[in-house]
Coordinates of C-alpha atoms in Angstrom, one line a residue:
Chain B
X241 CA -64.2 -6.7 14.5
X242 CA -62.7 -7.2 11.1
X243 CA -59.3 -9.0 11.0
X244 CA -56.3 -6.6 11.0
X245 CA -55.1 -7.9 7.7
X246 CA -58.3 -6.8 6.0
X247 CA -58.6 -3.5 7.6
X248 CA -55.1 -2.5 6.7
X249 CA -54.9 -0.7 3.2
X250 CA -53.0 -2.6 0.5
X251 CA -49.4 -1.4 0.5
X252 CA -48.6 0.4 -2.8
X253 CA -45.5 1.9 -1.6
X254 CA -42.6 -0.3 -0.3
X255 CA -42.4 -0.2 3.5
X256 CA -39.1 1.6 3.4
X257 CA -40.3 4.5 1.3
X258 CA -41.6 7.8 2.6
X259 CA -45.4 7.9 2.6
X260 CA -46.0 11.2 0.9
X261 CA -48.8 12.1 -1.3
X262 CA -47.6 11.8 -4.8
X263 CA -49.3 14.7 -6.5
X264 CA -49.8 18.3 -5.2
X265 CA -51.4 20.4 -7.9
X266 CA -48.7 21.1 -10.6
X267 CA -46.1 19.1 -8.6
X268 CA -45.5 15.4 -8.9
X269 CA -43.3 13.3 -6.5
X270 CA -40.6 11.5 -8.5
X271 CA -38.8 8.4 -7.2
X272 CA -35.1 8.6 -7.7
X273 CA -32.8 6.8 -5.3
X274 CA -33.6 3.3 -4.1
X275 CA -33.3 2.5 -0.4
X276 CA -29.9 0.5 -0.8
X277 CA -28.3 3.6 -2.5
X278 CA -29.5 6.0 0.2
X279 CA -28.4 3.5 3.0
X280 CA -25.0 3.2 1.2
X281 CA -24.8 7.0 1.1
X282 CA -25.3 7.5 4.8
X283 CA -23.3 4.6 5.9
X284 CA -20.4 6.0 3.6
X285 CA -20.8 9.4 5.3
X286 CA -20.1 8.0 8.7
X287 CA -17.4 5.6 7.4
X288 CA -15.6 8.4 5.5
X289 CA -15.6 10.8 8.5
X290 CA -14.1 8.0 10.6
X291 CA -11.6 7.0 8.0
X292 CA -10.3 10.5 7.4
X293 CA -10.0 11.3 11.1
X294 CA -8.3 8.0 12.0
X295 CA -6.3 7.9 8.8
X296 CA -4.8 11.2 9.5
X297 CA -3.8 10.0 13.0
X298 CA -2.3 6.9 11.7
X299 CA -0.3 8.8 9.1
X300 CA 1.0 11.3 11.6
X301 CA 0.0 10.7 15.2
X302 CA -1.0 14.2 16.4
X303 CA -1.1 13.4 20.1
X304 CA 0.4 10.8 22.3
X305 CA 0.0 8.8 25.5
X306 CA 2.4 9.3 28.4
X307 CA 3.3 6.8 31.1
X308 CA 3.7 3.0 30.7
X309 CA 2.9 1.5 27.3
X310 CA 1.0 -1.3 29.0
X311 CA -1.6 1.2 30.1
X312 CA -2.5 2.7 26.7
X313 CA -3.8 1.4 23.4
X314 CA -4.2 4.7 21.5
X315 CA -2.7 3.8 18.1
X316 CA -4.3 0.4 18.5
X317 CA -7.8 1.8 18.9
X318 CA -7.4 4.3 16.1
X319 CA -6.3 1.5 13.7
X320 CA -9.2 -0.7 14.9
X321 CA -11.7 2.2 14.2
X322 CA -10.0 2.7 10.7
X323 CA -10.2 -1.0 9.8
X324 CA -13.8 -1.3 11.1
X325 CA -14.9 1.7 9.0
X326 CA -13.0 0.4 6.1
X327 CA -14.8 -2.9 6.3
X328 CA -18.2 -1.1 6.5
X329 CA -17.4 1.2 3.5
X330 CA -16.3 -2.0 1.6
X331 CA -19.7 -3.5 2.3
X332 CA -21.3 -0.3 1.1
X333 CA -19.2 -0.4 -2.0
X334 CA -20.4 -4.0 -2.7
X335 CA -24.0 -2.9 -2.4
X336 CA -23.4 0.1 -4.7
X337 CA -21.8 -2.2 -7.3
X338 CA -24.7 -4.7 -7.1
X339 CA -27.1 -1.6 -7.4
X340 CA -25.2 -0.6 -10.6
X341 CA -26.8 -3.6 -12.2
X342 CA -30.2 -3.6 -10.6
X343 CA -30.9 -0.2 -9.8
X344 CA -33.0 2.3 -12.0
X345 CA -31.9 4.4 -14.8
X346 CA -30.3 7.1 -12.5
X347 CA -28.4 4.5 -10.6
X348 CA -27.2 2.1 -13.2
X349 CA -23.8 1.6 -14.9
X350 CA -24.5 4.0 -17.9
X351 CA -25.5 6.8 -15.5
X352 CA -21.9 6.9 -14.1
X353 CA -20.5 8.0 -17.4
X354 CA -22.4 11.0 -18.8
X355 CA -20.0 11.4 -21.7
X356 CA -22.4 12.0 -24.7
X357 CA -21.8 15.3 -26.5
X358 CA -25.1 16.8 -25.0
X359 CA -23.9 15.7 -21.5
X360 CA -20.4 17.3 -22.0
X361 CA -22.1 20.4 -23.2
X362 CA -24.3 20.4 -20.1
X363 CA -21.2 20.0 -17.9
X364 CA -19.9 23.3 -19.4
X365 CA -23.2 25.0 -19.0
X366 CA -23.5 23.9 -15.4
X367 CA -19.9 25.0 -14.7
X368 CA -20.6 28.3 -16.4
X369 CA -23.7 29.0 -14.5
X370 CA -21.9 28.2 -11.2
X371 CA -19.3 30.8 -12.0
X372 CA -21.5 33.5 -13.5
X373 CA -24.5 33.0 -11.0
X374 CA -26.8 32.9 -13.9
X375 CA -29.2 30.2 -12.5
X376 CA -31.7 30.8 -15.3
X377 CA -29.2 29.6 -17.7
X378 CA -28.5 26.4 -15.9
X379 CA -30.0 23.2 -17.5
X380 CA -32.2 21.2 -15.2
X381 CA -32.0 17.5 -14.2
X382 CA -34.2 15.5 -11.8
X383 CA -31.1 13.3 -11.2
X384 CA -27.6 14.4 -10.9
X385 CA -26.4 17.0 -13.3
X386 CA -23.6 15.6 -15.4
X387 CA -20.9 17.6 -13.7
X388 CA -22.1 16.3 -10.3
X389 CA -22.3 12.8 -11.6
X390 CA -18.7 13.0 -12.9
X391 CA -17.7 14.1 -9.4
X392 CA -19.5 11.1 -7.9
X393 CA -18.0 8.7 -10.4
X394 CA -14.5 10.1 -9.6
X395 CA -15.2 9.5 -5.8
X396 CA -16.2 5.9 -6.6
X397 CA -13.0 5.4 -8.4
X398 CA -11.0 7.1 -5.7
X399 CA -12.7 4.8 -3.1
X400 CA -11.9 1.8 -5.2
X401 CA -8.2 2.8 -5.2
X402 CA -8.4 3.5 -1.5
X403 CA -9.8 0.1 -1.0
X404 CA -7.1 -1.7 -3.1
X405 CA -4.1 0.2 -1.5
X406 CA -5.7 -0.1 2.0
X407 CA -5.9 -3.9 1.7
X408 CA -2.6 -4.1 0.1
X409 CA -1.2 -2.5 3.2
X410 CA -3.4 -4.4 5.6
X411 CA -2.1 -7.7 4.0
X412 CA 1.6 -6.9 4.8
X413 CA 1.2 -8.1 8.4
X414 CA 0.4 -11.7 7.2
X415 CA 2.5 -12.5 4.1
X416 CA 0.9 -15.3 2.1
X417 CA -2.4 -14.6 3.8
X418 CA -5.8 -13.8 2.3
X419 CA -5.3 -10.1 1.7
X420 CA -1.6 -10.4 0.8
X421 CA -2.5 -13.1 -1.9
X422 CA -5.2 -11.0 -3.4
X423 CA -3.7 -7.5 -3.2
X424 CA 0.0 -8.4 -3.1
X425 CA 0.5 -7.6 -6.8
X426 CA 0.2 -3.9 -6.1
X427 CA 3.4 -2.8 -4.4
X428 CA 5.8 -4.2 -7.2
X429 CA 3.4 -2.6 -9.8
X430 CA 3.6 1.0 -8.3
X431 CA 7.2 0.8 -7.0
X432 CA 7.2 -0.4 -3.5
X433 CA 5.2 -0.5 -0.2
X434 CA 6.1 3.1 0.5
X435 CA 4.5 4.2 -2.8
X436 CA 1.4 2.4 -1.8
X437 CA 1.4 4.3 1.3
X438 CA 1.9 7.6 -0.5
X439 CA -0.9 7.0 -2.8
X440 CA -3.3 6.0 0.0
X441 CA -2.3 9.0 2.0
X442 CA -2.6 11.4 -0.9
X443 CA -6.0 10.3 -2.0
X444 CA -7.2 10.8 1.6
X445 CA -7.1 14.5 0.9
X446 CA -9.6 14.1 -2.0
X447 CA -12.4 13.4 0.7
X448 CA -12.2 16.6 2.7
X449 CA -12.3 18.6 -0.5
X450 CA -15.1 16.5 -2.1
X451 CA -17.2 16.6 1.1
X452 CA -16.8 20.4 1.4
X453 CA -17.9 21.0 -2.1
X454 CA -20.5 18.3 -2.2
X455 CA -22.3 19.4 0.8
X456 CA -22.2 23.1 -0.2
X457 CA -23.5 22.4 -3.6
X458 CA -26.2 20.0 -2.4
X459 CA -27.5 22.6 0.0
X460 CA -27.2 25.2 -2.7
X461 CA -29.1 22.9 -5.1
X462 CA -31.8 22.5 -2.4
X463 CA -32.2 26.1 -1.5
X464 CA -31.3 28.2 -4.4
X465 CA -31.9 26.0 -7.4
X466 CA -35.0 24.1 -5.7
X467 CA -33.5 20.9 -7.0
X468 CA -34.4 18.9 -3.9
X469 CA -30.9 17.3 -3.6
X470 CA -30.9 17.0 0.2
X471 CA -34.3 15.8 0.5
X472 CA -34.0 13.1 -2.2
X473 CA -31.1 11.5 -0.6
X474 CA -33.3 11.2 2.6
X475 CA -36.7 10.3 1.1
X476 CA -35.6 8.7 -2.1
X477 CA -37.4 11.3 -4.3
X478 CA -38.3 14.9 -5.0
X479 CA -41.2 17.0 -6.4
X480 CA -41.1 18.2 -9.9
X481 CA -43.2 21.0 -11.4
X482 CA -45.1 20.1 -14.6
X483 CA -44.0 23.6 -15.8
X484 CA -40.4 22.7 -15.8
X485 CA -38.4 20.8 -18.5
X486 CA -35.6 18.5 -17.6
X487 CA -32.7 17.1 -19.6
X488 CA -33.0 13.7 -18.2
X489 CA -36.7 13.3 -17.5
X490 CA -40.2 13.7 -19.1
X491 CA -43.1 13.8 -16.6
X492 CA -45.4 12.2 -19.2
X493 CA -43.3 9.1 -19.3
X494 CA -43.6 8.7 -15.5
X495 CA -45.1 5.3 -14.6
X496 CA -47.8 5.1 -11.9
X497 CA -45.5 2.9 -9.7
X498 CA -42.0 4.1 -10.4
X499 CA -40.2 1.8 -7.9
X500 CA -41.3 -1.2 -9.7
X501 CA -39.8 0.0 -13.0
X502 CA -36.3 -0.5 -14.0
X503 CA -36.2 1.6 -17.0
X504 CA -38.0 4.9 -17.1
Chain V
X246 CA 37.4 -16.2 15.0
X247 CA 38.8 -18.8 12.7
X248 CA 39.8 -22.3 13.8
X249 CA 43.4 -21.9 14.2
X250 CA 45.8 -24.6 12.5
X251 CA 42.8 -26.1 10.7
X252 CA 43.7 -28.8 8.3
X253 CA 42.3 -28.2 4.9
X254 CA 39.3 -30.2 4.1
X255 CA 40.3 -32.7 1.7
X256 CA 38.2 -34.0 -1.1
X257 CA 36.9 -37.4 -0.2
X258 CA 36.5 -36.9 3.6
X259 CA 33.1 -36.0 5.0
X260 CA 32.4 -32.9 7.0
X261 CA 32.0 -35.1 10.3
X262 CA 35.5 -36.6 9.7
X263 CA 37.0 -33.3 8.8
X264 CA 35.5 -31.7 12.2
X265 CA 36.9 -34.6 14.1
X266 CA 40.4 -34.0 12.6
X267 CA 40.3 -30.3 13.4
X268 CA 39.2 -31.0 17.0
X269 CA 35.8 -29.5 17.0
X270 CA 33.8 -31.3 19.7
X271 CA 30.6 -33.2 19.1
X272 CA 28.8 -31.0 21.5
X273 CA 29.6 -27.7 19.8
X274 CA 28.7 -29.3 16.4
X275 CA 25.3 -30.3 17.7
X276 CA 24.8 -26.9 19.2
X277 CA 25.5 -25.3 15.8
X278 CA 23.1 -27.8 14.1
X279 CA 20.5 -27.0 16.6
X280 CA 20.8 -23.3 16.2
X281 CA 20.6 -23.6 12.4
X282 CA 17.6 -25.8 12.7
X283 CA 15.9 -23.2 14.8
X284 CA 16.7 -20.3 12.4
X285 CA 15.6 -22.3 9.5
X286 CA 12.2 -22.8 11.3
X287 CA 12.7 -26.5 11.4
X288 CA 12.5 -26.6 15.3
X289 CA 15.3 -27.9 17.6
X290 CA 13.8 -31.5 17.1
X291 CA 15.2 -31.4 13.5
X292 CA 18.8 -30.9 14.8
X293 CA 19.8 -34.6 14.6
X294 CA 18.7 -34.9 11.1
X295 CA 20.6 -31.6 10.1
X296 CA 23.7 -32.9 12.0
X297 CA 23.4 -36.3 10.1
X298 CA 23.0 -34.6 6.8
X299 CA 25.9 -32.2 7.4
X300 CA 28.3 -34.7 8.9
X301 CA 28.0 -37.0 5.9
X302 CA 28.5 -34.1 3.5
X303 CA 31.4 -34.3 1.1
X304 CA 33.4 -31.1 0.7
X305 CA 31.2 -28.6 -1.4
X306 CA 32.8 -26.3 -3.7
X307 CA 31.8 -22.6 -3.4
X308 CA 32.9 -19.8 -5.7
X309 CA 32.4 -16.4 -4.1
X310 CA 32.4 -13.7 -6.7
X311 CA 32.8 -10.1 -5.4
X312 CA 31.6 -7.6 -8.0
X313 CA 30.7 -4.0 -7.7
X314 CA 30.4 -3.8 -4.0
X315 CA 31.9 -2.5 -0.7
X316 CA 32.8 -5.9 0.9
X317 CA 30.3 -5.2 3.7
X318 CA 28.5 -8.5 3.0
X319 CA 31.7 -10.5 3.5
X320 CA 32.3 -8.5 6.8
X321 CA 28.8 -9.2 8.1
X322 CA 29.0 -12.9 7.1
X323 CA 32.3 -13.3 9.1
X324 CA 30.5 -11.9 12.2
X325 CA 28.1 -14.8 12.2
X326 CA 27.0 -16.5 15.4
X327 CA 28.7 -19.7 16.5
X328 CA 31.9 -18.4 15.1
X329 CA 34.0 -21.5 15.3
X330 CA 31.7 -23.8 13.1
X331 CA 29.9 -21.1 11.3
X332 CA 33.2 -19.6 10.1
X333 CA 34.8 -22.9 9.7
X334 CA 31.9 -23.9 7.3
X335 CA 32.4 -20.6 5.4
X336 CA 36.1 -20.9 5.5
X337 CA 36.1 -24.3 4.0
X338 CA 33.3 -23.7 1.5
X339 CA 34.7 -20.5 0.3
X340 CA 38.1 -22.0 0.0
X341 CA 38.0 -22.3 -3.8
X342 CA 37.7 -18.7 -4.6
X343 CA 36.9 -15.6 -2.6
X344 CA 38.9 -12.4 -3.3
X345 CA 38.7 -11.2 0.4
X346 CA 39.2 -14.5 2.2
X347 CA 41.6 -16.6 0.0
X348 CA 45.4 -16.5 0.3
X349 CA 46.2 -16.8 -3.3
X350 CA 46.5 -13.9 -5.6
X351 CA 46.9 -12.8 -9.2
X352 CA 47.1 -15.7 -11.8
X353 CA 47.3 -18.2 -9.1
X354 CA 43.8 -17.1 -7.8
X355 CA 42.3 -17.1 -11.3
X356 CA 43.7 -20.5 -12.0
X357 CA 42.3 -21.9 -8.8
X358 CA 38.9 -20.7 -9.6
X359 CA 39.0 -22.1 -13.3
X360 CA 40.3 -25.4 -12.0
X361 CA 37.5 -25.6 -9.3
X362 CA 34.8 -24.6 -11.9
X363 CA 36.0 -27.2 -14.4
X364 CA 36.3 -30.0 -11.9
X365 CA 32.9 -29.5 -10.2
X366 CA 31.0 -28.3 -13.2
X367 CA 27.2 -28.3 -12.5
X368 CA 27.7 -29.0 -8.7
X369 CA 29.1 -25.9 -7.1
X370 CA 27.5 -23.2 -5.3
X371 CA 28.0 -19.6 -6.6
X372 CA 27.8 -16.9 -3.9
X373 CA 27.6 -13.4 -5.5
X374 CA 28.0 -10.1 -3.7
X375 CA 27.8 -6.7 -5.6
X376 CA 26.2 -5.6 -8.7
X377 CA 26.9 -5.8 -12.5
X378 CA 27.6 -2.5 -14.3
X379 CA 26.0 -2.6 -17.8
X380 CA 27.0 0.8 -19.2
X381 CA 30.0 1.2 -21.4
X382 CA 30.2 -2.6 -21.8
X383 CA 30.7 -3.2 -18.2
X384 CA 34.0 -1.3 -17.9
X385 CA 33.2 0.0 -14.5
X386 CA 34.1 -3.3 -12.8
X387 CA 36.8 -5.5 -14.2
X388 CA 38.8 -8.3 -12.5
X389 CA 42.0 -9.9 -14.3
X390 CA 41.4 -8.0 -17.4
X391 CA 37.8 -9.1 -18.1
X392 CA 34.5 -7.4 -17.0
X393 CA 32.7 -8.8 -14.1
X394 CA 29.8 -9.6 -16.3
X395 CA 32.0 -12.1 -18.1
X396 CA 33.1 -13.6 -14.9
X397 CA 29.6 -13.9 -13.7
X398 CA 28.2 -15.5 -16.8
X399 CA 31.2 -18.0 -16.9
X400 CA 30.8 -18.9 -13.2
X401 CA 26.9 -19.1 -13.5
X402 CA 27.2 -21.5 -16.4
X403 CA 28.3 -24.5 -14.3
X404 CA 26.8 -23.4 -11.0
X405 CA 24.1 -25.7 -9.3
X406 CA 22.6 -22.8 -7.5
X407 CA 23.3 -19.0 -7.0
X408 CA 23.2 -17.2 -3.7
X409 CA 22.7 -13.6 -4.4
X410 CA 24.1 -12.0 -1.1
X411 CA 23.1 -8.5 -0.2
X412 CA 21.0 -5.8 -1.9
X413 CA 23.6 -5.2 -4.7
X414 CA 23.5 -8.7 -5.9
X415 CA 19.7 -8.7 -6.3
X416 CA 18.7 -5.1 -7.0
X417 CA 22.0 -3.2 -7.5
X418 CA 21.6 -1.3 -4.2
X419 CA 23.3 2.2 -4.0
X420 CA 25.0 1.8 -7.4
X421 CA 21.6 1.2 -8.9
X422 CA 19.9 4.3 -7.2
X423 CA 18.9 7.0 -9.3
X424 CA 20.5 8.1 -11.7
X425 CA 22.4 4.8 -11.7
X426 CA 25.4 6.1 -13.6
X427 CA 27.0 2.7 -14.2
X428 CA 23.7 1.0 -15.3
X429 CA 24.1 -1.3 -12.3
X430 CA 21.8 -4.3 -12.2
X431 CA 21.5 -7.4 -10.0
X432 CA 22.3 -11.1 -10.9
X433 CA 18.7 -11.9 -11.7
X434 CA 18.8 -9.4 -14.6
X435 CA 21.8 -11.2 -16.1
X436 CA 21.4 -14.9 -15.2
X437 CA 17.9 -16.2 -16.1
X438 CA 18.3 -20.0 -16.2
X439 CA 19.6 -20.8 -12.6
X440 CA 17.9 -21.0 -9.3
X441 CA 18.8 -17.8 -7.4
X442 CA 18.1 -17.1 -3.7
X443 CA 18.1 -13.5 -2.6
X444 CA 19.7 -12.9 0.8
X445 CA 18.4 -9.4 1.1
X446 CA 20.0 -6.6 3.3
X447 CA 22.7 -4.1 3.1
X448 CA 24.3 -6.0 4.4
X449 CA 22.3 -9.3 5.4
X450 CA 22.8 -10.9 8.7
X451 CA 25.6 -13.4 8.9
X452 CA 23.4 -16.2 10.5
X453 CA 21.0 -16.0 7.6
X454 CA 23.7 -16.6 5.1
X455 CA 25.1 -19.6 7.1
X456 CA 21.7 -20.9 7.5
X457 CA 21.0 -20.8 3.9
X458 CA 24.2 -22.6 3.1
X459 CA 23.2 -25.3 5.8
X460 CA 19.9 -25.6 4.1
X461 CA 21.4 -26.2 0.8
X462 CA 23.9 -28.8 2.2
X463 CA 21.2 -30.5 4.3
X464 CA 18.4 -30.8 1.7
X465 CA 20.4 -30.3 -1.6
X466 CA 18.2 -27.4 -2.7
X467 CA 17.6 -23.7 -1.8
X468 CA 15.1 -22.8 0.8
X469 CA 11.4 -21.8 0.1
X470 CA 11.2 -18.1 -0.9
X471 CA 8.7 -15.2 -1.0
X472 CA 7.7 -13.2 -4.1
X473 CA 11.1 -11.3 -3.9
X474 CA 13.1 -14.5 -3.8
X475 CA 14.0 -14.2 -0.1
X476 CA 14.1 -17.3 2.1
X477 CA 10.8 -17.4 4.1
X478 CA 12.5 -18.7 7.2
X479 CA 14.3 -15.3 7.5
X480 CA 12.2 -12.8 5.6
X481 CA 8.7 -14.1 6.4
X482 CA 7.7 -11.3 8.7
X483 CA 7.6 -7.7 9.0
X484 CA 10.1 -5.9 11.3
X485 CA 7.1 -4.0 12.6
X486 CA 5.3 -7.2 13.7
X487 CA 8.3 -8.6 15.6
X488 CA 9.7 -5.2 17.0
X489 CA 10.7 -4.8 20.6
X490 CA 9.2 -1.3 20.6
X491 CA 5.9 -2.4 19.0
X492 CA 4.0 -1.9 22.4
X493 CA 4.9 1.9 22.2
X494 CA 3.6 2.0 18.6
X495 CA 0.2 0.4 19.8
X496 CA 0.1 2.6 22.9
X497 CA 0.6 5.9 20.9
X498 CA 4.1 6.7 22.2
X499 CA 6.5 8.1 19.6
X500 CA 10.0 9.5 19.4
X501 CA 9.8 13.0 17.9
X502 CA 13.4 13.9 17.9
X503 CA 16.5 11.9 18.6
X504 CA 17.2 13.7 21.9
X505 CA 13.7 13.9 23.4
X506 CA 12.1 12.2 26.3
X507 CA 10.6 9.4 24.0
X508 CA 14.0 8.7 22.7
X509 CA 15.4 8.2 26.1
X510 CA 12.5 6.0 27.1
X511 CA 12.8 3.9 24.0
X512 CA 9.5 4.7 22.4
X513 CA 8.5 3.8 18.9
X514 CA 10.5 5.4 16.0
X515 CA 7.5 5.6 13.7
X516 CA 7.6 9.4 13.3
X517 CA 11.3 9.4 12.8
X518 CA 10.6 7.7 9.5
X519 CA 11.1 4.1 10.6
X520 CA 10.4 1.7 7.6
X521 CA 9.8 -1.3 9.9
X522 CA 6.1 -1.3 8.8
X523 CA 7.2 -1.9 5.1
X524 CA 10.3 -4.1 5.7
X525 CA 10.6 -7.9 5.9
X526 CA 13.7 -9.0 7.8
X527 CA 14.6 -11.2 10.8
X528 CA 16.7 -8.3 12.4
X529 CA 14.5 -8.0 15.6
X530 CA 15.0 -11.8 16.4
X531 CA 18.3 -12.8 15.1
X532 CA 19.9 -9.4 15.5
X533 CA 23.6 -8.4 14.6
X534 CA 27.2 -9.1 15.6
X535 CA 26.5 -12.1 17.7
X536 CA 23.2 -10.9 19.2
X537 CA 24.6 -7.5 20.3
X538 CA 22.0 -5.3 19.1
X539 CA 20.1 -4.1 15.9
X540 CA 19.4 -0.6 14.5
X541 CA 15.9 0.0 16.1
X542 CA 17.3 -1.4 19.5
X543 CA 20.1 1.1 19.2
X544 CA 17.5 3.9 18.7
X545 CA 17.8 4.4 14.9
X546 CA 14.9 4.0 12.6
X547 CA 14.9 1.1 10.1
X548 CA 15.9 2.2 6.5
X549 CA 14.2 -0.9 5.0
X550 CA 17.5 -2.2 3.4
X551 CA 16.0 -5.7 2.6
X552 CA 13.3 -4.2 0.3
X553 CA 13.5 -3.8 -3.4
X554 CA 15.7 -0.7 -4.6
X555 CA 15.5 0.7 -1.0
X556 CA 17.7 3.6 -1.7
X557 CA 15.1 5.0 -4.0
X558 CA 11.9 3.4 -2.6
X559 CA 12.6 3.9 1.1
X560 CA 14.0 7.5 0.9
X561 CA 14.0 9.8 2.6
X562 CA 15.0 7.6 5.5
X563 CA 13.9 10.0 8.2
X564 CA 10.3 10.7 6.9
X565 CA 7.3 8.4 7.1
X566 CA 6.3 9.1 3.5
X567 CA 8.3 9.6 0.2
X568 CA 8.6 13.3 -0.9
X569 CA 6.3 14.4 -3.6
X570 CA 8.3 15.4 -6.7
X571 CA 7.7 18.8 -8.3
X572 CA 6.8 20.6 -5.1
X573 CA 10.3 21.1 -3.7
X574 CA 12.2 18.9 -1.4
X575 CA 10.6 19.7 1.9
X576 CA 7.0 19.6 0.9
X577 CA 5.1 16.7 2.3
X578 CA 1.8 15.4 1.0
X579 CA 0.0 16.6 4.3
X580 CA 1.1 20.2 3.5
X581 CA -0.1 20.0 0.0
X582 CA -3.4 18.1 0.9
X583 CA -4.2 20.5 3.7
X584 CA -3.6 23.6 1.5
X585 CA -5.9 22.2 -1.3
X586 CA -8.6 21.5 1.4
X587 CA -8.3 24.9 2.8
X588 CA -8.4 26.3 -0.7
X589 CA -11.6 24.2 -1.3
X590 CA -13.2 25.6 1.9
X591 CA -12.2 29.2 0.9
X592 CA -13.7 28.7 -2.6
X593 CA -16.9 27.3 -1.1
X594 CA -17.1 30.2 1.2
X595 CA -16.5 32.7 -1.5
X596 CA -19.0 31.0 -3.8
X597 CA -21.7 30.8 -1.1
X598 CA -21.2 34.6 -0.4
X599 CA -21.6 35.4 -4.1
X600 CA -24.6 33.2 -4.3
X601 CA -26.3 34.8 -1.3
X602 CA -25.5 38.3 -2.5
X603 CA -26.9 37.4 -6.0
X604 CA -30.1 36.0 -4.5
X605 CA -30.7 39.2 -2.4
X606 CA -30.2 41.3 -5.4
X607 CA -32.4 39.2 -7.6
X608 CA -35.3 39.2 -5.1
X609 CA -35.1 43.0 -4.8
X610 CA -35.2 43.3 -8.6
X611 CA -38.3 41.0 -8.8
X612 CA -40.1 42.7 -5.8
X613 CA -39.7 46.2 -7.2
X614 CA -42.5 46.1 -10.1
X615 CA -44.8 43.4 -8.6
X616 CA -44.0 42.6 -5.0
X617 CA -45.2 39.3 -3.5
X618 CA -45.6 37.3 -6.5
X619 CA -43.3 34.5 -7.6
X620 CA -42.2 34.9 -11.1
X621 CA -42.4 32.0 -13.4
X622 CA -38.7 32.2 -14.0
X623 CA -37.8 31.9 -10.4
X624 CA -39.9 28.7 -10.0
X625 CA -38.5 27.4 -13.2
X626 CA -35.0 27.1 -11.5
X627 CA -35.8 23.7 -10.2

């Protein structure tokens, strides 16, 4: 009996990646999103749902507890869930910021700002095809189209603002403490604690709108545009046809082990 | 409330000697010192030190300037706890000039002030209530033929420290609320080169004023302050975190209107627009009018009067959040946000329907000439 270490095939694919055949006839599997980015995405999904539901309760308690106060801890639990989910999404944000420096070309800093003239023209073309239903006129991208990318960049900035305003309010309970010292500059800047509260509460509504449109367009991209949006955030990659041309990708430049490459 | 037949505190005699002359017992003096030590956060063990420092104190000169204000701060200060000694202290220290409390009037009063300031230059404490109007060269508030700004600048010149008493004196309070017709500002906007302590509130609690004066007399300097210039011993914690109704907040029990079941049971006033979660003040602990009660205790939400520019920043007083300008008065952010979210949902639904209809039409069109095969164009949509 040969030792197990020798019988096992040498791992070419990192352990966390889907083991799918890379080439199917005309189709090649392209690796897009690193595992940290995908983990961040799904952790954020659960955090954002928790934060929106508990945040709306904290802003305007929509049901109450009867009887003695000593036998209930309703708002306390909602706030605990809110702070826990907030802590988790902050960790996800830290991972995302790290990945802006070490991720691949679709995940790095420059990818957040598709503001070249060509990209801006593509924003317009994508918008136009969304409104006219002319799929054949829509430019193709293996990564995010620039319109989608701008939406994600916006969500990153909104989340950053939520984190700053959130910690600013969190720090109020302990003046001179850690969070108050780091985020205490905000209330005087925007005109008081109530203004901070208003900003935090207003930006909350960005998330339900974003989630609705994002989920819809992702499913649409998967089913109608055949862009593999939903599967790539699960498996990390998607199949591309060698017959297609992409604005952000050339099949002939594709390295044999894409996950080892930082720059395509 | 005042000590009757009190002999004036003469220059040269210490506070201890003066109290003995006026017949205040040692016991009540020590009680006062203990209370002040506790309010200042020094602990009751510090009472002997406070007593020692106070009784050896020579008569301090205090000039009390009343500017553009309602006199509520003076009223509040007179209702301090431990009235005998607390008021004696204020009575004697405000002897030199206080428009509300002094007996002198007219030219005699102005002369007393000028004499006191000249004699104690660089040593006296300046207490200021009210704001300074800056528009029209300050003509909105004049005393003895001169603008209050001139009085303030003159008095601040020789002051050792300034106690800005009340919301007006630091932020201008209601006079400075939008649109601020008189251009009212606080003392800190006029006087930049003197230590100023901000006794915030509209009005502040009398005991906090007395304790600040005691701190100054005991240690010779103003107490430690937070980033708004308020003494930490009083304004170090949020009302929300010291509130007697906090258990109802955590439990999820809220008053929804002033005459409902929750209001009768003393539930949390969060939904009534209570600003306790954004307000730093000792109200829940020190309370008002000799520990009679305080606003939330009486069933009214906190309006946040110790916070910067509270007439603007804490309004509306009976809503949780500020109104959103440009959408009408009664539109709250939840209405607007929910409308936009519903709009987004409707847009998504409409677009999805359009997409499905379009796909059906396209497939039919492709299937008509050559059914079953996938055209290159369709595959090219990746």
